[in-house]
PDB file of C-alpha atoms in Angstrom:
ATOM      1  CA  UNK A   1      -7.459  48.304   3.233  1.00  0.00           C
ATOM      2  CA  UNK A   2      -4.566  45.684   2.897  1.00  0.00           C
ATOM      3  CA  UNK A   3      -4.921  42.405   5.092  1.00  0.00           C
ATOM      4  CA  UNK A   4      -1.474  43.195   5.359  1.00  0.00           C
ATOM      5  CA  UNK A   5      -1.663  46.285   6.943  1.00  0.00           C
ATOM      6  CA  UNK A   6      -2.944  47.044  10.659  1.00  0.00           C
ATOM      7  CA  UNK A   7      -3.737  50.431  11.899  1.00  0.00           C
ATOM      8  CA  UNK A   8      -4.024  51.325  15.585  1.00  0.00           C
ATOM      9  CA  UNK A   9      -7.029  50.524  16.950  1.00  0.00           C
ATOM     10  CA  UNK A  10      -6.871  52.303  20.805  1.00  0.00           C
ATOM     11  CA  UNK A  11      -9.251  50.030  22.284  1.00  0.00           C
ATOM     12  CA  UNK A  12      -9.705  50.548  26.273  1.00  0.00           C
ATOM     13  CA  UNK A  13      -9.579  46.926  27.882  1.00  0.00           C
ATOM     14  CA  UNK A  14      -9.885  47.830  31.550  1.00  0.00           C
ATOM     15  CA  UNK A  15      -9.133  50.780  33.656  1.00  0.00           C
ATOM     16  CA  UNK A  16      -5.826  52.535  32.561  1.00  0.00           C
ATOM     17  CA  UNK A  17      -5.086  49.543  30.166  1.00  0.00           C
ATOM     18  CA  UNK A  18      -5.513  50.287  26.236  1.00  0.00           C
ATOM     19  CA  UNK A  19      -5.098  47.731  23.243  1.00  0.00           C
ATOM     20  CA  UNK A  20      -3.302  49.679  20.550  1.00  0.00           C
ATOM     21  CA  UNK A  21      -2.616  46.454  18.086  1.00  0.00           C
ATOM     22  CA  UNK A  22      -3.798  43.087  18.325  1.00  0.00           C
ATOM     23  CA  UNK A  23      -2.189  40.474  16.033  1.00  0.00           C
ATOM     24  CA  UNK A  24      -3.697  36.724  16.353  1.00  0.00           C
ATOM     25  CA  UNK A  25      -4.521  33.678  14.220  1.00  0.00           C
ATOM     26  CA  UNK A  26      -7.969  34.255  14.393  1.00  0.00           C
ATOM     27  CA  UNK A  27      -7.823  38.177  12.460  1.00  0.00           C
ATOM     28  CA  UNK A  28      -4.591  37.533  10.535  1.00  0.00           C
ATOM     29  CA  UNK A  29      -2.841  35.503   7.817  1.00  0.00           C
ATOM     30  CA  UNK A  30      -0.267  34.287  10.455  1.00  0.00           C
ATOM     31  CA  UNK A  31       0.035  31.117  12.193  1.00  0.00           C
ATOM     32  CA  UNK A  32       3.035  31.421  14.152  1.00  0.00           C
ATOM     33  CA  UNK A  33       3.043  35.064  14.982  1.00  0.00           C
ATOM     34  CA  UNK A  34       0.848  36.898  17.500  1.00  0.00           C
ATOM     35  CA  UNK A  35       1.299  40.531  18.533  1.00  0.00           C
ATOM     36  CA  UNK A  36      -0.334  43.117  21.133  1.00  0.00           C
ATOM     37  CA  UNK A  37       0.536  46.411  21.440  1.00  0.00           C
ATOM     38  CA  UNK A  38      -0.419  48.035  24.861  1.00  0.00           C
ATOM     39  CA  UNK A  39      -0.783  51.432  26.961  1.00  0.00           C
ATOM     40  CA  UNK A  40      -0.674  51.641  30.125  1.00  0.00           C
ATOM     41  CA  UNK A  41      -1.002  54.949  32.962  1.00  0.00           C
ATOM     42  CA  UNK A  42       0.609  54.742  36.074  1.00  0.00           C
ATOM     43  CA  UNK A  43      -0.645  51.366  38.547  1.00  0.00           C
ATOM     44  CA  UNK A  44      -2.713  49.851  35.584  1.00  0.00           C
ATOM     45  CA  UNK A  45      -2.402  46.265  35.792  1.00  0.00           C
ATOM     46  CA  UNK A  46      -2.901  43.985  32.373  1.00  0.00           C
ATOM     47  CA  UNK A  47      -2.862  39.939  32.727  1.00  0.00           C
ATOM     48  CA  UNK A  48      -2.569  36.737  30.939  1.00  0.00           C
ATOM     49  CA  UNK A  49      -2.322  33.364  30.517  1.00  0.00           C
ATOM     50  CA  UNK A  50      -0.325  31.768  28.171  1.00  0.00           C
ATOM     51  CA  UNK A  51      -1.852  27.958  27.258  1.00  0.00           C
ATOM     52  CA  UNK A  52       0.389  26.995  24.406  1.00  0.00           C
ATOM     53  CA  UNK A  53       1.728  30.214  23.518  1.00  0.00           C
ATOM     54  CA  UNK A  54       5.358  31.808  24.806  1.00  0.00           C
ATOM     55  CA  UNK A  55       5.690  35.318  25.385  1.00  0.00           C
ATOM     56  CA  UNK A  56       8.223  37.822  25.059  1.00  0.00           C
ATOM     57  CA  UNK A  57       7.508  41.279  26.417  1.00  0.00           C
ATOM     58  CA  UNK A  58       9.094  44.507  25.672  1.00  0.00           C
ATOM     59  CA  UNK A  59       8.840  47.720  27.266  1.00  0.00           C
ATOM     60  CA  UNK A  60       9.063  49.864  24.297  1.00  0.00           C
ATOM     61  CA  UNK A  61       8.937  53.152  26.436  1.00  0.00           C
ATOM     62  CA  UNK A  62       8.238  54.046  29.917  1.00  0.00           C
ATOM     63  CA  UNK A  63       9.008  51.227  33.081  1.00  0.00           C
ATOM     64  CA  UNK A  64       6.884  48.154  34.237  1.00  0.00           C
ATOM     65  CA  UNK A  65       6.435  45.682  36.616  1.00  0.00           C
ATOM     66  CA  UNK A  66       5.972  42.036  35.280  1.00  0.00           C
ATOM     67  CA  UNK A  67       5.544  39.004  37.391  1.00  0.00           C
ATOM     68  CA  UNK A  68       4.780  35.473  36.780  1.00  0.00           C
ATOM     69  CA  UNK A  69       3.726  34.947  40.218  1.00  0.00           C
ATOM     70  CA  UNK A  70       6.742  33.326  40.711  1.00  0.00           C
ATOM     71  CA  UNK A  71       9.735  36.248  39.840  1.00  0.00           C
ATOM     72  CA  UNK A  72       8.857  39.715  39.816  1.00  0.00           C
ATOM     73  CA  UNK A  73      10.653  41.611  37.763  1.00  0.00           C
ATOM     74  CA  UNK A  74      10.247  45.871  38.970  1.00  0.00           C
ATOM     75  CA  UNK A  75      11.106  49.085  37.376  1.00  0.00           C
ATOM     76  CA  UNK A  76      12.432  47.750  33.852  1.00  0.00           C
ATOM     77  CA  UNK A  77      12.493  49.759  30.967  1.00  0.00           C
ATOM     78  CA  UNK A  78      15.187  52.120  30.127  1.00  0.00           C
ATOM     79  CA  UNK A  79      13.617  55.260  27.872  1.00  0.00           C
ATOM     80  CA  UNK A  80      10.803  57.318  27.048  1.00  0.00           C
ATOM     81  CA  UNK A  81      11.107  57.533  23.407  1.00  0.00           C
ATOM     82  CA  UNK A  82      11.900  54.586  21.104  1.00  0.00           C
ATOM     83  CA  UNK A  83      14.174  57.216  19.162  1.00  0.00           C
ATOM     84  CA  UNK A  84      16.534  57.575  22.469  1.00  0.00           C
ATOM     85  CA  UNK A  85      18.174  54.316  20.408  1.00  0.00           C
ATOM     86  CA  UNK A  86      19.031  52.491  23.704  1.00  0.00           C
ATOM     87  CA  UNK A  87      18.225  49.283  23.677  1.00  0.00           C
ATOM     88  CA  UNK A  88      15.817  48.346  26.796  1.00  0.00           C
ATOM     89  CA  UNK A  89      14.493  45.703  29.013  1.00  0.00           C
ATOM     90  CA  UNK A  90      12.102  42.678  28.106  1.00  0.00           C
ATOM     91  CA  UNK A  91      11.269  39.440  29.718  1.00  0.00           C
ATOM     92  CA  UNK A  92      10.503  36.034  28.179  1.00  0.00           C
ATOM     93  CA  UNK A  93       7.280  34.410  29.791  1.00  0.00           C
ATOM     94  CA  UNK A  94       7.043  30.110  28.564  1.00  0.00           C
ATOM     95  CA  UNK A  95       3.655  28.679  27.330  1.00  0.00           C
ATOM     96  CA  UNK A  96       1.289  27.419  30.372  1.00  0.00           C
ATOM     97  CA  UNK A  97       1.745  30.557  32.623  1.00  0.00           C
ATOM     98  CA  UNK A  98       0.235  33.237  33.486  1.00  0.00           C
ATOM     99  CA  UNK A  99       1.768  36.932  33.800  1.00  0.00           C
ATOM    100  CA  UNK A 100       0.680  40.359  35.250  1.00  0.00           C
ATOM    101  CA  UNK A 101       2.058  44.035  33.456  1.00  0.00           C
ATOM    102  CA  UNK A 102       2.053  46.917  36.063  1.00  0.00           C
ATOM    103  CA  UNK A 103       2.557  50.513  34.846  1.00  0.00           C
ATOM    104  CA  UNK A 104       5.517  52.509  36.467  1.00  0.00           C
ATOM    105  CA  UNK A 105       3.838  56.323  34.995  1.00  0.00           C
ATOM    106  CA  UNK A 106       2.907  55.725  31.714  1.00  0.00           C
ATOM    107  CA  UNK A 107       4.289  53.132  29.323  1.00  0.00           C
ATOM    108  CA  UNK A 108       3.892  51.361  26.089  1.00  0.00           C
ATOM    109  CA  UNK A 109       4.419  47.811  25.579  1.00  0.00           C
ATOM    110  CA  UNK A 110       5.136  45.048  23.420  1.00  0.00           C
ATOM    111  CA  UNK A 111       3.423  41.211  23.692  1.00  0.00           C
ATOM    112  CA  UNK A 112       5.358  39.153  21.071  1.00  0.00           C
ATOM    113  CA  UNK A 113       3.506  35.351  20.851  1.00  0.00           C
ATOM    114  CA  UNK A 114       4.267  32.219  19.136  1.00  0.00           C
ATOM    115  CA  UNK A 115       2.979  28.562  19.594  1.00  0.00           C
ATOM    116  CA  UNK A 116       4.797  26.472  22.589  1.00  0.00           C
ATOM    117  CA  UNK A 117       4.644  23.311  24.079  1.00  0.00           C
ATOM    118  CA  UNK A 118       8.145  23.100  25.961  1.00  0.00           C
ATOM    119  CA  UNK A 119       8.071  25.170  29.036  1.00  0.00           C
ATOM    120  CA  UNK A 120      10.998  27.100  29.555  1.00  0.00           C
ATOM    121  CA  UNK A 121      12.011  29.232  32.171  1.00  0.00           C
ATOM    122  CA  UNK A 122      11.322  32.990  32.977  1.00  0.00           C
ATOM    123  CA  UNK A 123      13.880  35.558  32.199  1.00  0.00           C
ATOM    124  CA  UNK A 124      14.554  38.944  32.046  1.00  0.00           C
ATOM    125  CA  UNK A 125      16.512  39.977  28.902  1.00  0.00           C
ATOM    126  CA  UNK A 126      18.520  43.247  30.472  1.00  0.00           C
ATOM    127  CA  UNK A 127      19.071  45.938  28.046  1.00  0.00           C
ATOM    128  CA  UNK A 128      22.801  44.931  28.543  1.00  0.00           C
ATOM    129  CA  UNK A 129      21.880  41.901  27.204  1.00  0.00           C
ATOM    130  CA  UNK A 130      20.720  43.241  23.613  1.00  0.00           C
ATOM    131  CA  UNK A 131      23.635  42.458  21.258  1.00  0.00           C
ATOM    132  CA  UNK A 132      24.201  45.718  18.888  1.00  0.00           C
ATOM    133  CA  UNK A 133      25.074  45.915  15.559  1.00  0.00           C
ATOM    134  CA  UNK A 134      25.489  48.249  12.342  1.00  0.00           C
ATOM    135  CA  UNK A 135      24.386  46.961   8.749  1.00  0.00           C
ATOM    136  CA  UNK A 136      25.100  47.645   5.268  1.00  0.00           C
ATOM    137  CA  UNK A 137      26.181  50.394   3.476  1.00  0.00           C
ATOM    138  CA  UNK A 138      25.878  53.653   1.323  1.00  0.00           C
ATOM    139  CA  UNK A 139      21.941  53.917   1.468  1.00  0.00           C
ATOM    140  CA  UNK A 140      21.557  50.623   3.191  1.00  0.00           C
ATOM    141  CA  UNK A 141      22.266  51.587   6.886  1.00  0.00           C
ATOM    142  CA  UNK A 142      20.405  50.606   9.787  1.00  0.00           C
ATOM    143  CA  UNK A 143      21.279  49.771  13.795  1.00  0.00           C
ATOM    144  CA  UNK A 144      19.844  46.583  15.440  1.00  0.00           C
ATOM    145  CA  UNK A 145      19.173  45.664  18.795  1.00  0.00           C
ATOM    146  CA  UNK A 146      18.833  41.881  19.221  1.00  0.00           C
ATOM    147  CA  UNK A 147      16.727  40.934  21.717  1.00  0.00           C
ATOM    148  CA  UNK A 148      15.694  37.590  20.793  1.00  0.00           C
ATOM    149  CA  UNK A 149      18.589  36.153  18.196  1.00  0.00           C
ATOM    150  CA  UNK A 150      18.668  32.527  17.058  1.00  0.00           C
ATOM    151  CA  UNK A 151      21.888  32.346  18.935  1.00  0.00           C
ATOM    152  CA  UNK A 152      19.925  32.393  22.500  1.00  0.00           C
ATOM    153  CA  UNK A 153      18.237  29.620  24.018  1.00  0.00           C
ATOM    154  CA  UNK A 154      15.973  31.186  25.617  1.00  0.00           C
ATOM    155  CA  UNK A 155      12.803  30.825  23.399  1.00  0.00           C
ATOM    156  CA  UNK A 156      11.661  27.808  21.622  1.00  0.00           C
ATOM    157  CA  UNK A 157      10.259  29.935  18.971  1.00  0.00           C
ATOM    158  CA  UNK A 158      10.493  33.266  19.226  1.00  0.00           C
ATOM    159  CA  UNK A 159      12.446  35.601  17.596  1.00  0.00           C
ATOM    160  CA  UNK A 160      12.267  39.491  18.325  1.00  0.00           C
ATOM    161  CA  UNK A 161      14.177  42.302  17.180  1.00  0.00           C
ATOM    162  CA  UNK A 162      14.611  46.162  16.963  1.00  0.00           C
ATOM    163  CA  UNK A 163      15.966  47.835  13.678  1.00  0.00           C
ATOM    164  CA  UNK A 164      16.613  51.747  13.753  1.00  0.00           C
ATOM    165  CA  UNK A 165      17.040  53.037   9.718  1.00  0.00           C
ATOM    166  CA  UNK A 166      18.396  55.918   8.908  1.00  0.00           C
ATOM    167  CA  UNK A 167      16.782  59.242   6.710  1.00  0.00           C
ATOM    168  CA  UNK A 168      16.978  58.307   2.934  1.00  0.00           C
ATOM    169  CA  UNK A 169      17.780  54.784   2.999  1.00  0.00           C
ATOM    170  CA  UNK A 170      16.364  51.633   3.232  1.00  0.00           C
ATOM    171  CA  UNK A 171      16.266  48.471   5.221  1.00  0.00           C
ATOM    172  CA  UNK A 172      15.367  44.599   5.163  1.00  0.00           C
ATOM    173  CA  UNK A 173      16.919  45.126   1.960  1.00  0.00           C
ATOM    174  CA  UNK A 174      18.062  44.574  -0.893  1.00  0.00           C
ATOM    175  CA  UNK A 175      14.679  42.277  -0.625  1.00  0.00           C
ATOM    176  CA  UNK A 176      14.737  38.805   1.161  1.00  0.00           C
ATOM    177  CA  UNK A 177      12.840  35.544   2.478  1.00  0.00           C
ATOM    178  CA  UNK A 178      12.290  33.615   4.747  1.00  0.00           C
ATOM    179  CA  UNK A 179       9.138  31.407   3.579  1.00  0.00           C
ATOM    180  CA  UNK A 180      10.416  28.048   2.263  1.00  0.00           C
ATOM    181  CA  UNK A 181      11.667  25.248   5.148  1.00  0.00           C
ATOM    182  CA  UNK A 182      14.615  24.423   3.182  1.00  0.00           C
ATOM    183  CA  UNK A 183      17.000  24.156   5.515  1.00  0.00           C
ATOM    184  CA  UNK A 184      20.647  25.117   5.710  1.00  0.00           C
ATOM    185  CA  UNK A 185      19.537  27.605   2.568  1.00  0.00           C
ATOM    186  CA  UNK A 186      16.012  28.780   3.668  1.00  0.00           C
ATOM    187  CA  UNK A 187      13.787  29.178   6.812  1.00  0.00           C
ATOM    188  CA  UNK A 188      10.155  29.306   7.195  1.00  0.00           C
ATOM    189  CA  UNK A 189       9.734  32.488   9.383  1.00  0.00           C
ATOM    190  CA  UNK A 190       6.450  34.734   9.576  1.00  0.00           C
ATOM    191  CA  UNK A 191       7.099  37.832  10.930  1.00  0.00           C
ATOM    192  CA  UNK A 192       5.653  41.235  12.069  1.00  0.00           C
ATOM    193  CA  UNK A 193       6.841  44.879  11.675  1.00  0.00           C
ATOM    194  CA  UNK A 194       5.831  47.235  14.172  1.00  0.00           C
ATOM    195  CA  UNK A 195       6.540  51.067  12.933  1.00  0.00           C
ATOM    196  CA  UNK A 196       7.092  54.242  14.304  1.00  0.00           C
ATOM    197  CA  UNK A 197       8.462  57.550  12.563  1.00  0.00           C
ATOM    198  CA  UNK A 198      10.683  60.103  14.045  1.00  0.00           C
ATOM    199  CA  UNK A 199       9.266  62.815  14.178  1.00  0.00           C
ATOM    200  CA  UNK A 200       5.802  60.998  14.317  1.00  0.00           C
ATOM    201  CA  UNK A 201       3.402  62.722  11.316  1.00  0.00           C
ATOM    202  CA  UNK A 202       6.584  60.334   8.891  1.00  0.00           C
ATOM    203  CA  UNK A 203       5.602  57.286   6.912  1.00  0.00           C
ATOM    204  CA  UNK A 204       7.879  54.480   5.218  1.00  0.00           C
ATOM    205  CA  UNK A 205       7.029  52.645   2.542  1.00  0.00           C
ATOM    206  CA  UNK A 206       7.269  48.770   2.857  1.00  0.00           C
ATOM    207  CA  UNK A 207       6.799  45.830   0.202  1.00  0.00           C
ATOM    208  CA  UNK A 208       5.254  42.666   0.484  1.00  0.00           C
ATOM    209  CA  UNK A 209       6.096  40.658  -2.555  1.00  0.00           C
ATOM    210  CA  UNK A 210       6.948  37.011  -3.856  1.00  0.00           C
ATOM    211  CA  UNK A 211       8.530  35.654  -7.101  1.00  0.00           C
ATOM    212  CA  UNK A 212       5.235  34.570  -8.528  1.00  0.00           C
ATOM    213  CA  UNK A 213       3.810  38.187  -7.367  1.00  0.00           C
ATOM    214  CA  UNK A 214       0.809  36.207  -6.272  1.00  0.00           C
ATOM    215  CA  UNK A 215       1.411  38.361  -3.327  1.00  0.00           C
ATOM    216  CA  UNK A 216       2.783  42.121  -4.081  1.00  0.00           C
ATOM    217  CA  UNK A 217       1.538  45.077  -2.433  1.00  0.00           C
ATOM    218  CA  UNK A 218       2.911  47.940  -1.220  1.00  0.00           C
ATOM    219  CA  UNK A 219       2.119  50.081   1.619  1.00  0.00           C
ATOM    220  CA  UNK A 220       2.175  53.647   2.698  1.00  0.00           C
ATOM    221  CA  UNK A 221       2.808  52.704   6.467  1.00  0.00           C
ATOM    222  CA  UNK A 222       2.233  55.288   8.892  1.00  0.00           C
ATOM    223  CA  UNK A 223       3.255  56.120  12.874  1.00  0.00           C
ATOM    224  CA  UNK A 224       1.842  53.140  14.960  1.00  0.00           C
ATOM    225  CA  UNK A 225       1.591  50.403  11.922  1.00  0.00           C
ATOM    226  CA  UNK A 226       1.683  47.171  11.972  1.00  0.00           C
ATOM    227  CA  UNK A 227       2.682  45.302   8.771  1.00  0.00           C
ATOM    228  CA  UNK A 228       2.478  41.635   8.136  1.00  0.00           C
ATOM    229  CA  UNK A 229       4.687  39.045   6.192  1.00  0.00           C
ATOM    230  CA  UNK A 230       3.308  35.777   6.133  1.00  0.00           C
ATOM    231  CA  UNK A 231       5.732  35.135   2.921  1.00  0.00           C
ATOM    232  CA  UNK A 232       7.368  37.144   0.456  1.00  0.00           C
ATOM    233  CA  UNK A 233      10.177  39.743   0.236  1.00  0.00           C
ATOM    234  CA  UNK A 234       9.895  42.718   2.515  1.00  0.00           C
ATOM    235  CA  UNK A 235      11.989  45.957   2.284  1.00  0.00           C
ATOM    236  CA  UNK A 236      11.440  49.238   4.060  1.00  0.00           C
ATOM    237  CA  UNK A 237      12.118  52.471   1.673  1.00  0.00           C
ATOM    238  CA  UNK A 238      12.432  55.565   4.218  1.00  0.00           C
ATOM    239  CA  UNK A 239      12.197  59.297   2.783  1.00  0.00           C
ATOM    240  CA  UNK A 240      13.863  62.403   3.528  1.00  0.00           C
ATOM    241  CA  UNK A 241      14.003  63.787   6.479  1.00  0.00           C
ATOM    242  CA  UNK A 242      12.598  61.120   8.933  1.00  0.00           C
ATOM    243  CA  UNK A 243      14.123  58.115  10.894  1.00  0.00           C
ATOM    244  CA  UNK A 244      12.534  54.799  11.096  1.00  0.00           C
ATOM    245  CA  UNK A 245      12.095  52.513  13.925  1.00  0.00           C
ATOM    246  CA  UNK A 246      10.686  49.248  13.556  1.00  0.00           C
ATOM    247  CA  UNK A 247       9.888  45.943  16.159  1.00  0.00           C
ATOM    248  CA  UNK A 248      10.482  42.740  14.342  1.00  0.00           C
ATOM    249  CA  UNK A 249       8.721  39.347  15.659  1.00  0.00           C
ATOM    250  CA  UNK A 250      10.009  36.402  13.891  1.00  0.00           C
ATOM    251  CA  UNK A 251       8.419  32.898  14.625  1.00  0.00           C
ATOM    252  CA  UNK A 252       7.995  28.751  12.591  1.00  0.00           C
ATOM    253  CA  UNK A 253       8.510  25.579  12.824  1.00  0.00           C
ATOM    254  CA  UNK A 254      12.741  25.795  13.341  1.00  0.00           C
ATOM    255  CA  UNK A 255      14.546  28.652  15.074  1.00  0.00           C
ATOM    256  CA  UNK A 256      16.730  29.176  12.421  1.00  0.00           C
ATOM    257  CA  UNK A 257      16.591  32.553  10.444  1.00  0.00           C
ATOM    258  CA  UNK A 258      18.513  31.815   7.650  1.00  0.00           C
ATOM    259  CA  UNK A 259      17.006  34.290   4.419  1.00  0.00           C
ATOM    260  CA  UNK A 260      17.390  34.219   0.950  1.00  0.00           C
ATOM    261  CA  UNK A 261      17.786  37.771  -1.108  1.00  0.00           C
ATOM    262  CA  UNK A 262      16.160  38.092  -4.435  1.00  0.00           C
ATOM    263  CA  UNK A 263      18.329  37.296  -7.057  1.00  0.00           C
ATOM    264  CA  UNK A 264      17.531  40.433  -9.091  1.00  0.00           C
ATOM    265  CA  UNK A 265      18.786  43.262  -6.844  1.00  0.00           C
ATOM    266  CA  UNK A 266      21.685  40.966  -4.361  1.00  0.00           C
ATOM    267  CA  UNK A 267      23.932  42.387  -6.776  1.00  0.00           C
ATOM    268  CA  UNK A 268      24.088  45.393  -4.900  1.00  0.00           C
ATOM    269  CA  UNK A 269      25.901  43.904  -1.933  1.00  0.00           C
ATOM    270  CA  UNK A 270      28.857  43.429  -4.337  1.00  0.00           C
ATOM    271  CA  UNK A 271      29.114  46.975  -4.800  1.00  0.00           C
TER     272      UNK A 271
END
């Protein structure tokens, strides 16, 4: 199996609490990316504290309660399917507190972690909040929801985002980077994709590649996936007859994601 690639795991942590995906320094080629997914039934409670890491969490389906133990945040989370292609509600937790996840009925959640040492202040990102977009063209079309863009303070590091591609074509493409701090042209960003299929028995294929091919695989990714991109172009191929949805976590040493396409297939933007 790829070190690349992460299958679900469905790993029962306490009562009513299970770890789908776990993403951290210690198991992983990433150093500035950490990543949980979680399930939670109805009154489950998860918690953590942060040390030196800030947290963004997403309710990817069903509602939650999250508190810091300072602001309580109750009832977010906006749909029951990731394919309802709303966006929904998160909130942004600073390094050096702690934080408590209570399940409204059942619900599925994102932890999105990078290294911090400013504290910042708790927020909840509204769903009203995402900014919405449509990219490309032709067989190049896909729907974002930004959650965390460069363009908002809130983080220090983090950068999280939702991409929804469409049957037949493909996305994070044509294929860029992000691994060379080489600022304004390049940013060092690691990042995370976290897949699901619509309808669910789907897979994508994704790419993990860089000029040298010193790195170059390419994975069959299937419902529940996690793939990792610790350098190296990325694009997402999607086949006939399914949609993709996928949870991007960006995170380095500048908050700047500023990518550079390989030279060999850019030239289809110009078409």
């Amino acid at each position: 199996m790829s070190q690349l690639l992460r299958k679900p795991e469905k790993r029962e942590l306490s009562e009513g609490v299970t770890l789908v995906q776990e993403v951290t320094e210690g198991n992983s080629p990433l150093e500035y990316v950490g990543f949980k997914i979680l399930d939670l039934v109805s009154d489950a409670k998860y918690s953590e504290s942060l040390e030196k890491q800030e947290c963004c969490i997403v309710a990817l389906t069903g509602k939650i309660n999250v508190t810091d133990h300072e602001q309580t945040f109750s009832n977010i989370g906006t749909r029951e399917s990731v394919f309802e292609r709303i966006p929904t509600d998160s909130v942004y937790v600073s390094n050096d507190r702690s934080f408590e996840i209570e399940g409204v009925g059942e619900a599925r959640v994102a932890l999105c972690y990078s290294p911090s040492h400013q504290q910042l202040p708790t927020k909840l990102i509204k769903a009203s909040d995402n900014g919405v977009e449509n990219r490309g063209i032709l067989n190049n079309k896909r729907r974002v929801h930004n959650i965390l863009p460069d363009s908002d303070p809130t983080a220090n590091s983090l950068l999280v985002v939702e991409v929804y591609t469409e049957s037949g074509n493909w996305s994070s493409y044509p294929p860029h980077k992000h691994d060379q701090d080489n600022l304004p042209e390049e940013s060092f960003l690691e990042e995370s994709y976290y897949h699901e299929m619509n309808p669910p028995q789907g897979f994508v294929f994704q790419r993990v590649y860089t000029d040298d091919r010193s790195l170059d695989e390419t994975m069959t990714v299937e419902n529940g996936d996690v793939v990792l991109v610790p350098a190296g172009y990325h694009p997402v191929g999607v086949p006939d007859g399914y949609t993709s949805y996928y949870l991007n976590v960006m995170a380095g040493p500048t908050r700047i994601w500023k990518f550079y396409n390989d030279p060999d297939h850019e030239w289809i933007l110009k078409r």
